[in-house]
Amino acid sequence: MSRPSDNEARRIFVRTFGCQMNRYDSERLVEILGGQQFVAVEDYRKADLIFINTCSVRDKAEQKAFSYLGRLKTLKSNRPELVVAFGGCVAQQYGEELLVRWPHLDLVVGTHSISKVPAMLARYEVTGERQAWVDFSYDFGDEPDGRSQLWKPEVSAYVTIMRGCDNFCTYCIVPMVRGRERSRPSGEIIREVESLIECGVREVTLLGQNVNSYGQGVSGEVDFAGLLQRVAQVEGLLRIRFTTSHPKDLSSTLMRSFADLPQLCPHIHLPVQSGSDYILQRMNRGYTRDHYLRLVKELREMRQDVGVSSDMIVGFPGESEEDFRLSLRLLEEVRFDGLFSFKYSDRPQTAARLLDGKVEEEVKLERLQRLQALQEQITLEKNEAQVGQTTLVLVEGPSQIGGSQLSGRTPQNRVVNFKGSPHLVGEEIHILITIAHAHSLEGVVCLEENVNLKIAKEKSWCGR
Ligand code: SAH
Ligand code: SF4
Ligand code: F3S
């Protein structure tokens, strides 16, 4: 695929909200439209097509998407030829009614319809017809196989290995907006990883709402541990990560992969959601607090340096102060390396919406603050324990903190900032950790340990 020259190209601006699945879909969209003479731009005011990829996991996320859409009204009335498209989970949830509610919106693109965008655009350009495409018709293979030109050069890339979710946790809207769980054929995944390596990628993160159930019910397909083994055989791949794991499906075989596969980073994101069995049961999570603690113990026995991060919800319907304290205690017992925590938010079509015992907003806020304060202290202590240690960092690019700082991540997924030459981007190098912050580390390049590093003078990246 060749890149269109600037005078023939149309420009797309994508704003992505939500999880890595949405980011992956946005990347695929830009790549698909790259074949239709589109180039991605950083300034939405210069775009011919603005695509908003939305998240509906909590009410706040949904409101953010609508407020972004609302802000485009003036731009669209000044430039009627601009195409405004709304995609992702909120688009899937409301479908066609969005076209009625938002007269400046042209296209509604559901979670299964990314590959339909070129056809929708073509029709819009010929007929001017505003359209919504939100049926669950997606199949793997609908998009071009492999990745020939990346949106942006990246050291680390996402690869979707499954879509949808069948777990129906009672608080969660994802199964309603992403549809039933489907595993992507492993051959397709491997081809995509190989094509990413050719584009200069060194690390892949395999994505799914519950990667542990990969391949279940597909005859002749490998399971997730088997998939990891196949991905690890791809030549040139330095690091493998995956997310998200569901504790109810985390098998010992899979845990053993951390010991067996050198490319597999010792980090697992294992959302626990609550430390109370009563709440876990009301959430339909399918495991107990004890089971979760046993999993963490086994993981640490399997690979002593494994980093464990998690998600937690506070103020789920029926959560008493005592239930909440069990969550705090779980944090103290596990000592997560990182935690994402959220106030429970009622979502349409979910079972929890109908549960009694709703917790008041100020109680939820107060619990969230207590939980986050405790975790901040734990994360900082764990980061401080890194000071004086030397660790392997995969260099991803310039640091957000600016200057001549570069940024990368440790195998356990800690962010490390340090001074270094831009030629180090894409290399795995030894860094001595010197300073710990709450959310990142600082370090210096260890000259002695890196003597054998041979850096290609001219790196070629697809998309550059
Ligand atoms: N598939 C993943 C994550 C899905 S959504 C998993 O099984 O864990 C990401 C996180 O959002 C969830 O882990 C949960 O902590 C949070 N979340 C989902 N629905 C929510 C809701 N209604 N209110 C608050 N947080 C929610
Ligand atoms: Fe939502 Fe549960 Fe599925 Fe995760 S496993 S996406 S929390 S229903
Ligand atoms: Fe949000 Fe949809 Fe992901 S609801 S968390 S963008 S699957």
Coordinates of C-alpha atoms in Angstrom, one line a residue, residues 15-19 22 52-69 86-87 89-91 93-94 173 342-343 345-347:
R15 CA -10.5 10.8 19.0
T16 CA -10.4 7.6 21.0
F17 CA -12.0 7.1 24.4
G18 CA -12.1 3.9 26.5
C19 CA -10.0 0.7 26.5
N22 CA -11.0 0.9 21.1
I52 CA -15.1 9.7 17.7
N53 CA -14.5 6.2 19.1
T54 CA -16.5 6.0 22.3
C55 CA -16.7 4.1 25.5
S56 CA -19.9 3.4 27.6
V57 CA -18.4 1.5 30.5
R58 CA -19.4 4.2 33.0
D59 CA -21.9 7.0 32.7
K60 CA -19.0 9.5 32.8
A61 CA -17.3 7.9 29.8
E62 CA -20.6 8.2 27.9
Q63 CA -21.0 11.9 28.8
K64 CA -17.4 12.6 27.7
A65 CA -18.2 11.2 24.3
F66 CA -21.4 13.2 23.9
S67 CA -19.7 16.4 25.1
Y68 CA -17.0 15.9 22.5
L69 CA -19.6 15.4 19.8
F86 CA -19.5 8.4 16.0
G87 CA -18.2 4.9 16.6
C89 CA -19.6 1.3 22.4
V90 CA -21.9 4.3 22.8
A91 CA -22.6 4.2 19.1
Q93 CA -25.7 1.2 22.4
Y94 CA -27.9 3.9 20.9
I173 CA -22.3 -3.2 29.7
F342 CA -13.9 3.2 39.9
K343 CA -17.1 4.3 41.6
S345 CA -22.0 3.4 37.8
D346 CA -25.5 2.2 36.8
R347 CA -25.5 1.1 33.2

